[in-house]
XYZ file of C-alpha atoms in Angstrom:
571
model
C 17.948 -43.152 26.480
C 17.719 -39.380 25.973
C 19.347 -38.828 29.365
C 22.142 -41.246 28.419
C 22.657 -39.445 25.094
C 22.693 -36.075 26.787
C 25.276 -37.371 29.228
C 27.618 -38.226 26.389
C 27.334 -34.780 24.800
C 29.689 -32.007 25.851
C 28.120 -28.848 27.317
C 28.972 -27.009 24.097
C 27.239 -29.674 22.026
C 24.157 -29.362 24.217
C 24.070 -25.621 23.408
C 24.233 -26.383 19.693
C 21.540 -29.064 19.788
C 19.253 -27.036 22.052
C 19.580 -23.938 19.861
C 18.819 -25.938 16.719
C 15.713 -27.512 18.247
C 14.532 -24.263 19.817
C 14.902 -22.089 16.698
C 14.060 -24.792 14.182
C 11.119 -26.441 15.940
C 9.696 -24.402 18.802
C 9.720 -20.994 17.097
C 8.190 -22.583 13.991
C 5.561 -24.610 15.855
C 2.582 -22.546 14.656
C 3.731 -22.645 11.031
C 4.417 -26.387 11.177
C 0.912 -26.950 12.561
C -0.729 -24.749 9.907
C 1.137 -26.317 7.028
C 0.426 -29.814 8.310
C -3.288 -29.018 8.225
C -3.314 -27.253 4.863
C -3.109 -30.260 2.533
C -5.887 -30.876 -0.022
C -8.773 -32.792 1.527
C -8.172 -35.907 -0.568
C -4.480 -36.218 0.376
C -3.785 -39.552 2.128
C -2.563 -39.268 5.698
C 0.716 -41.056 4.986
C 1.576 -38.492 2.284
C 0.760 -35.628 4.645
C 3.017 -37.206 7.266
C 5.769 -37.738 4.691
C 5.689 -34.122 3.516
C 5.699 -32.792 7.083
C 8.631 -35.036 8.046
C 10.499 -33.931 4.921
C 10.092 -30.277 5.827
C 11.179 -30.928 9.408
C 14.296 -32.739 8.173
C 15.136 -29.853 5.853
C 14.404 -27.257 8.511
C 16.479 -28.876 11.256
C 19.398 -29.722 8.963
C 19.584 -26.197 7.520
C 19.258 -24.575 10.952
C 21.874 -26.941 12.336
C 24.267 -26.201 9.477
C 23.942 -22.442 9.989
C 24.532 -22.721 13.725
C 27.436 -25.140 13.183
C 29.169 -22.659 10.900
C 28.755 -19.999 13.589
C 30.190 -22.369 16.189
C 33.184 -23.311 14.044
C 34.103 -19.629 13.718
C 34.823 -19.346 17.440
C 33.355 -18.411 20.811
C 32.396 -14.804 20.096
C 31.219 -15.555 16.596
C 28.951 -18.229 18.078
C 27.540 -15.934 20.724
C 26.973 -13.020 18.358
C 25.704 -14.936 15.337
C 23.648 -17.505 17.230
C 22.268 -14.752 19.474
C 21.308 -12.611 16.515
C 19.735 -15.621 14.816
C 17.708 -16.366 17.934
C 16.463 -12.809 18.469
C 15.626 -12.128 14.822
C 13.869 -15.478 14.544
C 11.859 -14.750 17.689
C 10.636 -11.421 16.247
C 9.742 -13.038 12.915
C 8.037 -15.927 14.715
C 5.761 -13.457 16.500
C 4.362 -12.089 13.254
C 4.262 -15.546 11.673
C 2.389 -16.972 14.672
C -0.022 -14.129 15.338
C -0.630 -12.753 11.856
C 0.296 -15.693 9.608
C 2.789 -13.479 7.735
C 5.109 -15.007 5.136
C 8.516 -13.475 5.849
C 10.527 -12.772 2.723
C 12.123 -10.144 0.537
C 8.986 -7.989 0.366
C 8.384 -7.920 4.131
C 12.006 -7.096 4.939
C 12.078 -4.454 2.239
C 8.946 -2.881 3.731
C 10.431 -2.966 7.246
C 13.636 -1.218 6.229
C 12.179 1.298 3.765
C 8.654 2.149 4.954
C 8.116 5.150 7.221
C 9.140 4.414 10.773
C 5.890 5.839 12.144
C 3.831 3.245 10.250
C 6.270 0.433 11.025
C 6.034 1.404 14.677
C 2.264 1.021 14.619
C 2.567 -2.769 14.438
C 4.877 -2.864 17.482
C 2.895 -3.269 20.674
C 2.939 -4.772 24.136
C 2.301 -8.279 22.821
C 5.479 -8.107 20.746
C 7.487 -6.811 23.699
C 6.208 -9.611 25.922
C 6.829 -12.213 23.236
C 10.412 -11.046 22.656
C 11.107 -11.052 26.374
C 9.780 -14.592 26.844
C 10.929 -16.225 23.613
C 13.922 -14.059 22.737
C 15.779 -12.451 25.625
C 15.344 -15.229 28.203
C 16.612 -17.987 25.848
C 19.415 -15.623 24.792
C 20.468 -15.172 28.429
C 20.508 -18.980 28.809
C 22.587 -19.349 25.637
C 25.196 -16.811 26.729
C 25.615 -18.529 30.092
C 26.263 -21.914 28.496
C 29.622 -23.199 27.344
C 30.166 -22.560 23.638
C 30.613 -25.402 21.120
C 34.124 -26.383 20.093
C 35.592 -24.063 17.454
C 37.425 -25.296 14.385
C 40.669 -23.891 15.737
C 40.325 -25.930 18.931
C 39.171 -29.000 17.032
C 42.281 -29.001 14.860
C 44.331 -29.641 18.003
C 42.233 -32.671 18.986
C 41.581 -35.311 16.311
C 38.633 -36.737 18.256
C 36.854 -33.368 18.277
C 37.626 -32.857 14.603
C 36.161 -36.295 13.874
C 33.058 -35.399 15.923
C 32.563 -32.187 13.906
C 32.992 -34.102 10.649
C 30.363 -36.576 11.820
C 27.953 -33.787 12.803
C 28.298 -32.063 9.437
C 27.928 -35.388 7.639
C 24.730 -36.196 9.534
C 23.316 -32.744 8.809
C 24.192 -33.127 5.127
C 22.569 -36.563 4.998
C 19.485 -35.161 6.745
C 19.261 -32.344 4.217
C 19.640 -34.713 1.246
C 17.088 -37.145 2.708
C 14.664 -34.296 3.371
C 14.984 -33.095 -0.222
C 14.391 -36.559 -1.658
C 11.412 -37.186 0.597
C 9.976 -33.746 -0.123
C 10.238 -34.201 -3.898
C 8.765 -37.695 -3.741
C 5.768 -36.689 -1.624
C 5.263 -33.510 -3.721
C 5.047 -35.581 -6.896
C 2.696 -38.042 -5.229
C 0.401 -35.228 -4.048
C 0.515 -33.264 -7.309
C 0.119 -36.326 -9.531
C 0.691 -35.115 -13.052
C 0.438 -31.482 -11.970
C 3.162 -28.905 -11.550
C 5.249 -30.855 -9.053
C 8.371 -29.129 -10.332
C 7.089 -25.904 -8.794
C 7.153 -27.473 -5.315
C 10.897 -27.111 -4.845
C 12.051 -27.964 -1.301
C 14.442 -25.019 -1.063
C 11.733 -22.572 -2.102
C 9.141 -23.790 0.383
C 11.557 -23.889 3.308
C 13.190 -20.562 2.402
C 9.917 -18.671 2.800
C 7.997 -20.741 5.330
C 10.253 -21.083 8.371
C 12.715 -19.145 10.523
C 15.621 -18.616 10.385
C 15.925 -19.486 6.685
C 13.176 -17.112 5.551
C 14.587 -13.902 6.988
C 18.187 -14.839 6.137
C 17.220 -15.573 2.527
C 15.135 -12.388 2.433
C 18.007 -10.300 3.792
C 20.325 -11.830 1.204
C 17.886 -11.016 -1.597
C 17.438 -7.500 -0.216
C 21.187 -6.857 -0.152
C 21.674 -8.404 -3.580
C 18.832 -6.414 -5.078
C 20.124 -3.173 -3.565
C 23.514 -3.852 -5.129
C 21.904 -4.668 -8.469
C 19.772 -1.532 -8.260
C 22.830 0.642 -7.667
C 24.546 -0.895 -10.679
C 21.451 -0.801 -12.861
C 20.484 2.760 -11.920
C 23.368 4.167 -13.938
C 22.543 1.826 -16.813
C 18.759 2.273 -16.972
C 17.568 2.792 -20.509
C 15.673 6.051 -20.929
C 12.579 5.122 -22.974
C 12.293 8.747 -24.074
C 15.738 8.456 -25.622
C 15.324 4.935 -26.987
C 11.944 5.575 -28.640
C 10.243 8.497 -30.310
C 7.144 9.892 -28.610
C 4.844 12.274 -30.467
C 2.086 14.408 -28.941
C -1.050 14.025 -31.047
C -2.601 17.194 -29.642
C -1.613 20.392 -27.877
C -0.450 19.497 -24.350
C -0.220 23.072 -23.079
C -2.386 23.906 -20.033
C -2.789 20.162 -19.372
C -2.703 18.996 -15.737
C -2.185 15.320 -14.910
C -2.472 14.176 -11.293
C -1.458 10.641 -10.354
C -2.462 9.549 -6.849
C -0.600 6.543 -5.467
C -2.765 4.660 -2.994
C -1.506 2.403 -0.246
C -2.806 -1.135 0.411
C -6.213 -0.371 -1.136
C -7.967 -3.472 -2.488
C -10.196 -3.092 -5.535
C -12.875 -5.430 -4.160
C -13.518 -3.032 -1.245
C -14.575 -0.152 -3.536
C -18.320 0.286 -4.033
C -17.404 1.669 -7.453
C -16.049 -1.784 -8.315
C -18.817 -3.987 -6.935
C -18.399 -3.989 -3.138
C -21.796 -4.357 -1.442
C -20.950 -1.378 0.778
C -20.866 1.998 -0.937
C -17.363 2.899 0.140
C -16.836 5.253 -2.813
C -20.065 7.299 -3.024
C -18.501 10.574 -4.133
C -16.533 9.030 -6.975
C -19.592 7.036 -8.078
C -21.594 10.260 -8.356
C -19.027 12.079 -10.499
C -19.291 12.207 -14.295
C -16.181 11.281 -16.196
C -15.049 8.518 -13.804
C -13.928 5.138 -15.161
C -12.761 2.355 -12.845
C -10.976 -0.949 -13.340
C -10.298 -3.830 -10.961
C -6.620 -4.366 -11.697
C -3.657 -6.489 -10.703
C -0.527 -5.072 -9.085
C 2.943 -5.836 -10.352
C 4.082 -6.802 -6.833
C 2.926 -7.056 -3.216
C 4.877 -4.429 -1.263
C 5.252 -0.672 -1.567
C 8.935 -0.615 -2.482
C 8.659 -3.371 -5.069
C 5.469 -2.085 -6.667
C 6.771 1.472 -6.925
C 9.809 0.058 -8.692
C 7.797 -1.744 -11.400
C 4.374 -0.111 -11.767
C 5.528 2.859 -13.867
C 7.930 0.933 -16.118
C 7.143 -0.498 -19.538
C 6.418 -4.227 -19.069
C 9.047 -4.836 -21.726
C 11.524 -3.003 -19.504
C 11.181 -5.570 -16.696
C 12.869 -8.929 -16.389
C 11.185 -11.444 -14.102
C 13.546 -13.887 -12.361
C 12.764 -17.619 -12.287
C 12.770 -17.659 -8.474
C 10.730 -15.733 -5.903
C 12.813 -12.584 -6.179
C 11.682 -9.175 -7.484
C 11.754 -7.913 -11.055
C 14.988 -6.625 -12.491
C 14.345 -3.073 -13.715
C 15.978 -2.355 -17.080
C 14.314 0.927 -18.092
C 13.497 4.277 -16.554
C 9.944 5.137 -15.542
C 7.261 6.825 -17.612
C 8.060 10.166 -15.976
C 11.266 10.351 -18.021
C 9.064 10.504 -21.121
C 6.813 13.151 -19.554
C 9.919 15.198 -18.846
C 10.974 14.987 -22.487
C 7.464 15.996 -23.559
C 7.867 19.236 -21.601
C 5.979 18.427 -18.393
C 6.829 20.220 -15.174
C 6.748 17.540 -12.461
C 6.156 17.986 -8.718
C 5.679 15.364 -6.016
C 3.969 15.487 -2.612
C 4.144 12.490 -0.311
C 2.766 11.375 3.036
C 5.336 8.594 3.063
C 9.130 8.382 2.802
C 10.026 6.255 -0.236
C 13.039 8.423 -1.045
C 14.489 5.925 -3.512
C 11.373 6.095 -5.665
C 10.963 9.854 -5.324
C 14.457 10.421 -6.687
C 13.446 8.601 -9.885
C 10.372 10.614 -10.875
C 12.345 13.526 -12.407
C 10.478 15.998 -10.203
C 11.491 19.644 -10.264
C 10.552 19.755 -6.572
C 8.990 17.534 -3.956
C 7.748 17.672 -0.404
C 7.740 14.794 2.050
C 5.366 14.347 4.966
C 7.655 16.077 7.471
C 8.015 19.121 5.219
C 4.259 19.324 4.634
C 3.395 18.876 8.330
C 5.955 21.524 9.358
C 4.173 24.260 7.385
C 2.486 26.829 9.678
C -0.985 26.186 8.247
C -0.696 22.523 9.250
C 0.277 23.159 12.876
C -1.804 20.940 15.147
C -3.578 19.198 12.267
C -3.621 15.382 12.075
C -1.111 14.086 9.540
C -3.573 12.393 7.218
C -4.023 12.486 3.455
C -6.070 15.704 3.557
C -2.751 17.550 3.907
C -2.102 16.802 0.241
C -5.119 18.763 -0.970
C -3.799 22.315 -0.336
C -0.573 21.259 -2.062
C -2.548 20.671 -5.273
C -4.025 24.157 -5.149
C -0.673 25.760 -4.340
C 1.087 23.852 -7.149
C -1.557 24.927 -9.673
C -1.235 28.549 -8.580
C 2.585 28.495 -8.730
C 2.511 26.895 -12.140
C 0.109 29.473 -13.559
C 2.330 32.291 -12.274
C 5.341 30.890 -14.111
C 3.691 31.378 -17.515
C 3.980 34.777 -19.242
C 0.794 36.848 -19.125
C -1.736 35.648 -21.670
C 0.398 32.651 -22.661
C -0.522 28.964 -22.146
C 1.261 27.070 -19.414
C 3.484 24.073 -19.979
C 1.881 20.720 -19.065
C 2.006 19.882 -15.369
C 2.282 16.447 -13.716
C 1.626 16.127 -9.972
C 2.321 12.916 -8.063
C 0.625 12.411 -4.698
C 1.680 9.505 -2.470
C -0.926 8.809 0.204
C -0.963 6.816 3.422
C -4.179 5.301 2.135
C -5.201 2.083 3.883
C -1.952 1.048 5.503
C -2.433 -0.843 8.777
C -3.442 0.291 11.445
C -6.424 1.109 9.208
C -8.316 3.035 11.882
C -5.444 5.540 12.106
C -5.689 6.402 8.426
C -8.984 8.323 8.626
C -10.650 10.953 10.853
C -13.372 9.847 13.252
C -16.157 11.277 11.082
C -15.370 8.580 8.516
C -15.748 5.698 11.003
C -19.039 4.648 9.403
C -18.791 0.880 9.879
C -18.498 -0.482 13.404
C -16.937 -2.063 15.384
C -13.402 -1.168 14.303
C -9.993 -2.628 15.051
C -8.267 0.182 16.952
C -4.977 -1.291 18.163
C -2.286 -3.768 17.189
C -2.485 -5.193 20.723
C -6.168 -6.014 20.356
C -7.344 -9.373 19.040
C -9.506 -8.165 16.174
C -11.997 -10.252 14.263
C -12.145 -10.238 10.489
C -15.296 -8.113 10.705
C -13.563 -5.464 12.810
C -10.553 -5.336 10.499
C -12.711 -5.091 7.386
C -14.882 -2.390 8.966
C -11.799 -0.269 9.620
C -10.410 -1.062 6.160
C -13.673 -0.016 4.488
C -13.692 3.204 6.507
C -10.224 3.974 5.150
C -11.496 3.425 1.589
C -14.387 5.798 2.330
C -11.832 8.421 3.368
C -9.790 7.763 0.217
C -12.972 8.407 -1.773
C -13.304 11.753 0.014
C -9.677 12.743 -0.661
C -9.936 11.841 -4.353
C -13.216 13.713 -4.729
C -11.711 16.800 -3.082
C -8.681 16.578 -5.380
C -11.013 16.399 -8.374
C -12.896 19.465 -7.099
C -9.637 21.439 -7.370
C -9.166 20.255 -10.953
C -12.720 20.581 -12.251
C -12.143 23.878 -14.092
C -8.838 22.730 -15.568
C -7.897 20.681 -18.593
C -7.135 17.808 -16.260
C -6.793 14.060 -15.952
C -6.596 12.343 -12.551
C -5.466 8.724 -12.212
C -5.480 6.682 -9.000
C -4.029 3.263 -8.333
C -2.866 1.487 -5.202
C 0.547 -0.118 -4.863
C -0.811 -3.501 -3.704
C -3.653 -5.140 -1.807
C -3.904 -6.778 1.616
C -4.834 -10.137 3.131
C -7.337 -9.710 5.968
C -8.744 -12.419 8.218
C -9.354 -12.979 11.909
C -6.548 -11.097 13.659
C -4.409 -11.106 10.510
C -3.467 -8.273 8.193
C -0.517 -8.482 5.872
C 0.921 -8.148 2.391
C 4.415 -8.480 0.857
C 4.114 -12.251 0.379
C 6.378 -13.247 -2.553
C 4.132 -12.505 -5.509
C 4.381 -15.942 -7.123
C 2.802 -17.514 -4.046
C 0.810 -14.519 -2.729
C -2.941 -14.838 -2.130
C -4.862 -13.057 -4.914
C -6.180 -10.306 -2.641
C -2.631 -9.017 -2.134
C -2.541 -8.102 -5.830
C -6.068 -6.690 -6.228
C -5.773 -2.959 -6.893
C -8.089 -0.310 -8.365
C -7.260 1.783 -11.410
C -9.519 4.848 -11.393
C -9.541 7.588 -14.038
C -11.326 10.934 -14.102
C -11.303 13.512 -16.909
C -12.569 17.096 -16.725
C -14.912 18.727 -19.238
C -12.054 20.848 -20.624
C -9.990 17.688 -21.096
C -12.852 16.065 -23.001
C -13.345 19.208 -25.104
C -10.210 18.227 -27.013
C -11.366 15.800 -29.756
C -8.185 13.706 -29.621
C -8.302 13.326 -25.850
C -12.062 12.724 -25.860
C -11.803 9.944 -28.435
C -9.206 8.067 -26.411
C -11.052 8.568 -23.143
C -14.288 7.202 -24.644
C -12.407 4.034 -25.490
C -11.174 3.821 -21.898
C -14.705 4.263 -20.557
C -15.975 1.551 -22.889
C -13.297 -0.818 -21.605
C -14.220 -0.010 -18.000
C -17.855 -0.813 -18.724
C -16.948 -4.123 -20.387
C -15.287 -7.368 -19.238
C -11.857 -5.758 -18.982
C -13.208 -3.592 -16.169
C -13.160 -6.681 -13.974
C -10.096 -8.536 -15.278
C -7.076 -8.190 -17.501
C -5.946 -4.740 -16.393
C -3.343 -3.676 -13.889
C -0.079 -1.886 -13.335
C 1.174 -3.174 -16.684
C -1.261 -0.722 -18.316
C 0.035 2.382 -16.550
C 3.046 3.286 -18.709
C 1.130 3.081 -21.986
C -2.051 4.670 -20.602
C -0.354 7.606 -18.867
C 0.934 8.568 -22.316
C -1.716 7.165 -24.637
C -4.609 8.828 -22.795
C -2.853 12.160 -23.404
C -2.853 11.537 -27.148
C 0.838 10.605 -27.189
C 1.913 7.971 -29.709
C 5.185 6.213 -30.447
C 5.772 5.253 -34.084
C 8.715 3.001 -33.247
C 7.250 0.815 -30.460
C 7.653 2.879 -27.297
C 3.968 2.327 -26.430
C 2.407 -1.130 -26.649
C -1.121 -0.555 -28.019
C -2.555 -3.550 -26.138
C -1.457 -1.952 -22.852
C -2.945 1.455 -23.635
C -6.436 1.594 -22.125
C -7.247 4.572 -24.349
C -6.300 2.750 -27.559
């Protein structure tokens, strides 16, 4: 029967059908298998089958519609668009199959904005072999086949036009039937639960190629356009509200260290059974919270973590927050702070929004003569702290207090490959995962991850050592967490459906003796320490506390609502 059907199809139609089945089914095989086995234990088999069939109907109909539109546009449009769809889907399928990654806005944003050296670390021989076998060889077959009939050619032949109309009708019916079946089975599985949340379009758009990366690219482009428009319209909280310093801010030094991919549950300071943060645990004046990130990727978290929660608008779908207000650094600027930034990454979009008087990126830091031949790890940031403090002191007239100083440090932290984030002397837990081409167990990945946290502890302790004699406050928080399991390591899952570990981040504070010698600052910091020692130290805190706390812990108040007291950890 199949041979008879194939005999009736034109060579161009065979290309269309084969491409739809290959991209829609074969490249998604691992995801289909995982999702089919992920139903609650009590779910009847016929409901599991119904949901799986519904998703397959939706997947094939959407893939077929996309490829049909490419075919209707003409021969070269078909070859270019279908070829691009095949290659991009093959690359995404590799990470989905091997690492169980959910491809979406966050992942694509990380790919296109994260440093190329770190992105390149997850490209290995397995990916090259996969793309050759499942991308380039099928592409060569596709280009050698006859292309489907274009709309222009079909208009000259009524029978071909009728065939196209029938194809599009069948795909539309398949999509509608898939939606109905998906909704029906979702309601049956959820019972009286939140079945409305199980929207067919949402599950398909993030679960399967090619829809996931196409939808993600669309969201990325749309968000970039919105950001460009909104950037000129951002409300400056320092202009909208009144901020009053409750104590003398002169000589004050604030250092904010942005971590990367560091999970709070892997810090000994926050309950991990391994002492991965021994130096911080031994320091007086340290208070730590297990917090929740505002998003799951570097770009998205940097966009929202320093903004007043009231200055964010969360969309109803799986997209990122819409940013309506400027970051807390705009208020620091108005309060007279001199701001400098030093980064081991390349998030230029974020760096341009911190109102820094000067900043150095990784390449600039590594190019300095004193760093010649040194490994480009987070220790390079430490001399920059000392140099910034010295420069700042020299700017003040002799015998006069200095203006307040804010330093931002952006680390490489615990970004995968974890074992490349720390020197060998910090490889305490063995065995480690050393390569993206190796099949690493969960134990190996977690050993390397914990070693990276141990190194972060060292970097933070060394930064504190440079601030000990100053009137100083140091704050550390990571941008997001990480999912880690056998041979899997990933983040950037859309936050509404992300596993909880992708949003587990530490918030760590340290205050010097000179800082605590100020009665106003000491009173607020005692409140923060009491919170850290209580239930809120384990839940209820997160990035939403940063705006209010980075001002409130400095004794800054806002009589007209610019600081939400409930968000201020020093209130």
